[in-house]
mmCIF file of C-alpha atoms in Angstrom:
data_model
loop_
_atom_site.group_PDB
_atom_site.id
_atom_site.type_symbol
_atom_site.label_atom_id
_atom_site.label_comp_id
_atom_site.label_asym_id
_atom_site.label_seq_id
_atom_site.Cartn_x
_atom_site.Cartn_y
_atom_site.Cartn_z
ATOM 1 C CA MET C 1060 20.965 14.860 -122.088
ATOM 2 C CA SER C 1061 21.357 18.534 -121.234
ATOM 3 C CA SER C 1062 18.321 20.772 -120.208
ATOM 4 C CA ILE C 1063 18.879 22.494 -123.580
ATOM 5 C CA ASP C 1064 18.601 19.237 -125.384
ATOM 6 C CA GLY C 1065 15.481 18.289 -123.395
ATOM 7 C CA ASP C 1066 13.926 21.580 -124.037
ATOM 8 C CA ALA C 1067 14.477 21.252 -127.880
ATOM 9 C CA ALA C 1068 13.212 17.680 -127.864
ATOM 10 C CA THR C 1069 9.934 18.935 -126.236
ATOM 11 C CA VAL C 1070 9.641 21.764 -128.624
ATOM 12 C CA THR C 1071 10.179 19.395 -131.512
ATOM 13 C CA SER C 1072 7.691 16.829 -130.067
ATOM 14 C CA LEU C 1073 5.079 19.575 -129.632
ATOM 15 C CA ASP C 1074 5.671 20.686 -133.260
ATOM 16 C CA VAL C 1075 5.329 17.090 -134.564
ATOM 17 C CA ARG C 1076 2.136 16.664 -132.635
ATOM 18 C CA ARG C 1077 0.695 19.948 -134.023
ATOM 19 C CA ALA C 1078 1.754 19.109 -137.611
ATOM 20 C CA GLN C 1079 0.195 15.579 -137.280
ATOM 21 C CA ARG C 1080 -3.073 17.118 -135.891
ATOM 22 C CA LEU C 1081 -3.310 19.460 -138.724
ATOM 23 C CA ARG C 1082 -2.632 16.866 -141.329
ATOM 24 C CA ARG C 1083 -5.301 14.717 -139.804
ATOM 25 C CA ASP C 1084 -8.067 17.015 -139.823
ATOM 26 C CA PRO C 1085 -7.221 20.788 -140.281
ATOM 27 C CA SER C 1086 -10.822 21.908 -139.793
ATOM 28 C CA ASP C 1087 -11.029 20.174 -136.461
ATOM 29 C CA ALA C 1088 -7.612 21.338 -135.382
ATOM 30 C CA VAL C 1089 -8.634 24.924 -136.134
ATOM 31 C CA LEU C 1090 -11.892 24.692 -134.270
ATOM 32 C CA ASP C 1091 -10.261 23.016 -131.249
ATOM 33 C CA VAL C 1092 -7.809 25.849 -131.090
ATOM 34 C CA THR C 1093 -10.722 28.543 -131.479
ATOM 35 C CA SER C 1094 -12.698 26.763 -128.733
ATOM 36 C CA ALA C 1095 -9.623 26.886 -126.426
ATOM 37 C CA LEU C 1096 -9.090 30.619 -127.165
ATOM 38 C CA LEU C 1097 -12.470 31.436 -126.484
ATOM 39 C CA ALA C 1098 -12.256 29.659 -123.047
ATOM 40 C CA GLU C 1099 -9.244 31.967 -122.347
ATOM 41 C CA GLU C 1100 -10.159 35.281 -123.992
ATOM 42 C CA SER C 1101 -13.866 35.364 -124.487
ATOM 43 C CA TYR C 1102 -15.300 36.767 -127.801
ATOM 44 C CA PRO C 1103 -13.517 40.040 -128.061
ATOM 45 C CA GLY C 1104 -9.995 38.528 -127.422
ATOM 46 C CA VAL C 1105 -10.310 36.036 -130.351
ATOM 47 C CA THR C 1106 -8.676 37.152 -133.540
ATOM 48 C CA LEU C 1107 -7.879 35.282 -136.724
ATOM 49 C CA PRO C 1108 -4.196 36.146 -136.337
ATOM 50 C CA ALA C 1109 -4.377 34.573 -132.796
ATOM 51 C CA VAL C 1110 -5.886 31.490 -134.072
ATOM 52 C CA ALA C 1111 -3.463 31.149 -137.037
ATOM 53 C CA THR C 1112 -0.533 31.555 -134.794
ATOM 54 C CA ARG C 1113 -1.800 28.815 -132.498
ATOM 55 C CA CYS C 1114 -2.429 26.525 -135.395
ATOM 56 C CA GLY C 1115 1.010 27.189 -137.003
ATOM 57 C CA THR C 1116 -0.539 28.515 -140.186
ATOM 58 C CA SER C 1117 -0.968 31.822 -142.080
ATOM 59 C CA VAL C 1118 -3.873 34.135 -141.561
ATOM 60 C CA ALA C 1119 -4.449 33.841 -145.424
ATOM 61 C CA ALA C 1120 -4.578 30.090 -145.267
ATOM 62 C CA LEU C 1121 -7.128 30.387 -142.203
ATOM 63 C CA MET C 1122 -9.122 32.778 -144.229
ATOM 64 C CA SER C 1123 -9.345 30.438 -147.165
ATOM 65 C CA ARG C 1124 -11.478 28.305 -145.014
ATOM 66 C CA TYR C 1125 -12.991 30.784 -142.562
ATOM 67 C CA PRO C 1126 -13.174 34.280 -144.054
ATOM 68 C CA THR C 1127 -14.076 36.080 -140.949
ATOM 69 C CA LYS C 1128 -13.865 35.621 -137.175
ATOM 70 C CA ASP C 1129 -17.446 35.327 -136.836
ATOM 71 C CA ALA C 1130 -17.715 32.603 -139.510
ATOM 72 C CA LEU C 1131 -14.851 30.662 -137.515
ATOM 73 C CA ILE C 1132 -16.737 31.050 -134.357
ATOM 74 C CA ALA C 1133 -20.147 30.088 -135.842
ATOM 75 C CA SER C 1134 -18.335 26.956 -137.131
ATOM 76 C CA VAL C 1135 -17.660 25.855 -133.579
ATOM 77 C CA TYR C 1136 -21.487 25.811 -132.916
ATOM 78 C CA LEU C 1137 -22.022 23.971 -136.268
ATOM 79 C CA ARG C 1138 -19.594 21.285 -135.378
ATOM 80 C CA ARG C 1139 -21.051 20.690 -131.830
ATOM 81 C CA LEU C 1140 -24.404 20.534 -133.268
ATOM 82 C CA GLN C 1141 -23.599 17.971 -135.862
ATOM 83 C CA ALA C 1142 -21.843 15.871 -133.399
ATOM 84 C CA LEU C 1143 -24.903 15.612 -131.149
ATOM 85 C CA PRO C 1144 -26.439 12.155 -130.937
ATOM 86 C CA LEU C 1145 -29.873 11.738 -132.751
ATOM 87 C CA GLU C 1146 -31.728 9.242 -130.657
ATOM 88 C CA ILE C 1147 -35.516 8.811 -131.260
ATOM 89 C CA ASP C 1148 -37.853 7.066 -128.788
ATOM 90 C CA ARG C 1149 -40.577 5.816 -130.855
ATOM 91 C CA ASN C 1150 -42.708 4.765 -127.883
ATOM 92 C CA ALA C 1151 -42.899 8.521 -126.748
ATOM 93 C CA GLY C 1152 -45.470 10.968 -128.333
ATOM 94 C CA VAL C 1153 -44.576 13.382 -130.940
ATOM 95 C CA VAL C 1154 -44.422 16.403 -128.657
ATOM 96 C CA GLU C 1155 -42.092 14.536 -126.132
ATOM 97 C CA ARG C 1156 -39.884 13.605 -129.004
ATOM 98 C CA LEU C 1157 -39.590 17.051 -130.239
ATOM 99 C CA ILE C 1158 -38.975 18.509 -126.823
ATOM 100 C CA THR C 1159 -36.251 15.976 -126.218
ATOM 101 C CA GLN C 1160 -34.450 17.141 -129.507
ATOM 102 C CA LEU C 1161 -35.086 20.703 -128.472
ATOM 103 C CA CYS C 1162 -33.496 20.045 -125.078
ATOM 104 C CA VAL C 1163 -30.554 18.280 -126.732
ATOM 105 C CA VAL C 1164 -29.887 21.331 -129.044
ATOM 106 C CA ALA C 1165 -30.588 23.885 -126.209
ATOM 107 C CA ASN C 1166 -28.050 22.223 -123.857
ATOM 108 C CA ILE C 1167 -25.237 22.142 -126.497
ATOM 109 C CA PHE C 1168 -23.063 24.593 -124.375
ATOM 110 C CA ALA C 1169 -24.203 23.566 -120.877
ATOM 111 C CA ASP C 1170 -20.625 22.650 -120.051
ATOM 112 C CA ALA C 1171 -19.203 25.869 -121.611
ATOM 113 C CA PRO C 1172 -21.611 28.717 -121.417
ATOM 114 C CA ASP C 1173 -19.019 31.415 -122.300
ATOM 115 C CA LEU C 1174 -18.313 29.505 -125.493
ATOM 116 C CA GLY C 1175 -22.006 29.415 -126.090
ATOM 117 C CA ALA C 1176 -22.278 33.076 -125.619
ATOM 118 C CA ALA C 1177 -19.607 33.783 -128.165
ATOM 119 C CA CYS C 1178 -21.192 31.488 -130.748
ATOM 120 C CA ASN C 1179 -24.553 33.278 -130.184
ATOM 121 C CA ILE C 1180 -22.824 36.645 -130.767
ATOM 122 C CA ALA C 1181 -21.330 35.392 -133.909
ATOM 123 C CA LEU C 1182 -24.496 33.938 -135.289
ATOM 124 C CA MET C 1183 -26.561 36.944 -134.508
ATOM 125 C CA ARG C 1184 -24.201 39.097 -136.793
ATOM 126 C CA ASN C 1185 -26.363 40.290 -139.818
ATOM 127 C CA ASP C 1186 -23.657 42.250 -141.648
ATOM 128 C CA ASP C 1187 -21.371 39.049 -142.412
ATOM 129 C CA PRO C 1188 -22.148 37.169 -145.545
ATOM 130 C CA ALA C 1189 -19.784 34.470 -144.473
ATOM 131 C CA ILE C 1190 -22.273 33.513 -141.709
ATOM 132 C CA VAL C 1191 -25.201 32.648 -144.147
ATOM 133 C CA PRO C 1192 -23.969 29.250 -145.251
ATOM 134 C CA ILE C 1193 -23.376 28.219 -141.632
ATOM 135 C CA ARG C 1194 -26.728 29.311 -140.504
ATOM 136 C CA GLU C 1195 -28.247 27.277 -143.355
ATOM 137 C CA ALA C 1196 -26.253 24.286 -142.249
ATOM 138 C CA ILE C 1197 -27.698 24.710 -138.744
ATOM 139 C CA SER C 1198 -31.141 24.995 -140.107
ATOM 140 C CA GLU C 1199 -30.554 21.885 -142.067
ATOM 141 C CA GLU C 1200 -29.534 19.966 -138.943
ATOM 142 C CA ILE C 1201 -32.419 21.169 -136.938
ATOM 143 C CA ARG C 1202 -34.876 20.167 -139.801
ATOM 144 C CA ARG C 1203 -33.281 16.793 -139.660
ATOM 145 C CA ARG C 1204 -34.051 16.503 -136.105
ATOM 146 C CA ILE C 1205 -37.582 17.659 -136.470
ATOM 147 C CA ALA C 1206 -38.184 15.230 -139.396
ATOM 148 C CA ALA C 1207 -36.874 12.235 -137.335
ATOM 149 C CA SER C 1208 -39.019 13.133 -134.325
ATOM 150 C CA LEU C 1209 -42.240 13.648 -136.391
ATOM 151 C CA ASP C 1210 -44.526 10.840 -137.376
ATOM 152 C CA THR C 1211 -44.061 9.472 -140.941
ATOM 153 C CA GLY C 1212 -46.379 11.217 -143.345
ATOM 154 C CA ALA C 1213 -46.470 14.627 -141.360
ATOM 155 C CA TRP C 1214 -47.467 17.358 -143.893
ATOM 156 C CA PRO C 1215 -44.902 19.813 -145.005
ATOM 157 C CA GLU C 1216 -46.789 22.591 -143.359
ATOM 158 C CA ILE C 1217 -46.376 20.832 -139.948
ATOM 159 C CA HIS C 1218 -42.680 20.476 -140.565
ATOM 160 C CA ASN C 1219 -42.437 24.081 -141.441
ATOM 161 C CA THR C 1220 -44.451 25.358 -138.453
ATOM 162 C CA VAL C 1221 -42.418 23.239 -136.013
ATOM 163 C CA GLU C 1222 -39.084 24.526 -137.509
ATOM 164 C CA THR C 1223 -40.303 28.159 -137.173
ATOM 165 C CA VAL C 1224 -41.416 27.656 -133.619
ATOM 166 C CA ILE C 1225 -38.155 25.948 -132.606
ATOM 167 C CA CYS C 1226 -35.730 28.274 -134.457
ATOM 168 C CA GLY C 1227 -37.552 31.293 -133.241
ATOM 169 C CA ALA C 1228 -37.385 30.070 -129.725
ATOM 170 C CA LEU C 1229 -33.663 29.334 -129.870
ATOM 171 C CA LEU C 1230 -33.144 32.833 -131.531
ATOM 172 C CA GLN C 1231 -34.858 34.594 -128.505
ATOM 173 C CA VAL C 1232 -32.618 32.601 -126.062
ATOM 174 C CA GLY C 1233 -29.642 33.667 -128.108
ATOM 175 C CA ALA C 1234 -30.775 37.345 -127.924
ATOM 176 C CA GLY C 1235 -31.183 36.964 -124.167
ATOM 177 C CA LEU C 1236 -34.978 37.517 -124.325
ATOM 178 C CA LEU C 1237 -35.799 33.979 -123.027
ATOM 179 C CA THR C 1238 -34.221 31.735 -120.465
ATOM 180 C CA TYR C 1239 -33.754 28.134 -121.660
ATOM 181 C CA ARG C 1240 -36.474 26.807 -119.124
ATOM 182 C CA ASP C 1241 -39.035 29.584 -120.309
ATOM 183 C CA MET C 1242 -38.174 28.719 -123.887
ATOM 184 C CA ILE C 1243 -38.979 24.960 -123.458
ATOM 185 C CA ALA C 1244 -42.071 25.695 -121.769
ATOM 186 C CA HIS C 1245 -43.380 28.054 -124.457
ATOM 187 C CA VAL C 1246 -42.418 25.560 -127.119
ATOM 188 C CA GLU C 1247 -44.099 22.765 -125.456
ATOM 189 C CA THR C 1248 -47.293 24.821 -125.100
ATOM 190 C CA VAL C 1249 -47.323 25.636 -128.791
ATOM 191 C CA LEU C 1250 -46.577 21.870 -129.598
ATOM 192 C CA ARG C 1251 -49.423 20.752 -127.696
ATOM 193 C CA LEU C 1252 -51.701 22.987 -129.555
ATOM 194 C CA LEU C 1253 -50.425 21.752 -132.771
ATOM 195 C CA PHE C 1254 -50.759 18.121 -131.683
ATOM 196 C CA PRO C 1255 -53.872 18.119 -129.534
ATOM 197 C CA ASP C 1256 -54.210 14.420 -129.814
ATOM 198 C CA ASP C 1257 -50.741 13.520 -128.942
#
């Protein structure tokens, strides 16, 4: 086989694998490409045309699922969050269970801080309506983790208060106002006031 034939076979093989990946789960393929681009270029360098080109699709097709760059990047965060394990130690106290879940969520990008920074930029945008349903899905996942950590029969007011504390703390970290270590310490202090008998 000539080198030209070999190169053609390689290109064809890559094209086939990419097509198979897109057929299997288009959303996962797009988010994988977005994550890879963010690792290479950081937030400013990632564009919808660049992602579409890497995915072998059109910008219009990409925008039908992810209308804006920030919606696309925020979806990377949502996918990571939803993929995290939810394991509750019923032998631990309520505060310990909640702090464990907070640490799991807070460390979601421990292996890729630049990716986490890009996701925070996207999620902090307040001028992009396409971000709203993604933020709501993130809040729903955090509520699910809080509910699993609380004792059965906890009052709705307790659920809401804990959610406000945790989401507010994560927001402060995203804005660069708190370190993760300080955030966890602050949240634990508030939770111990909420659950003095724990």
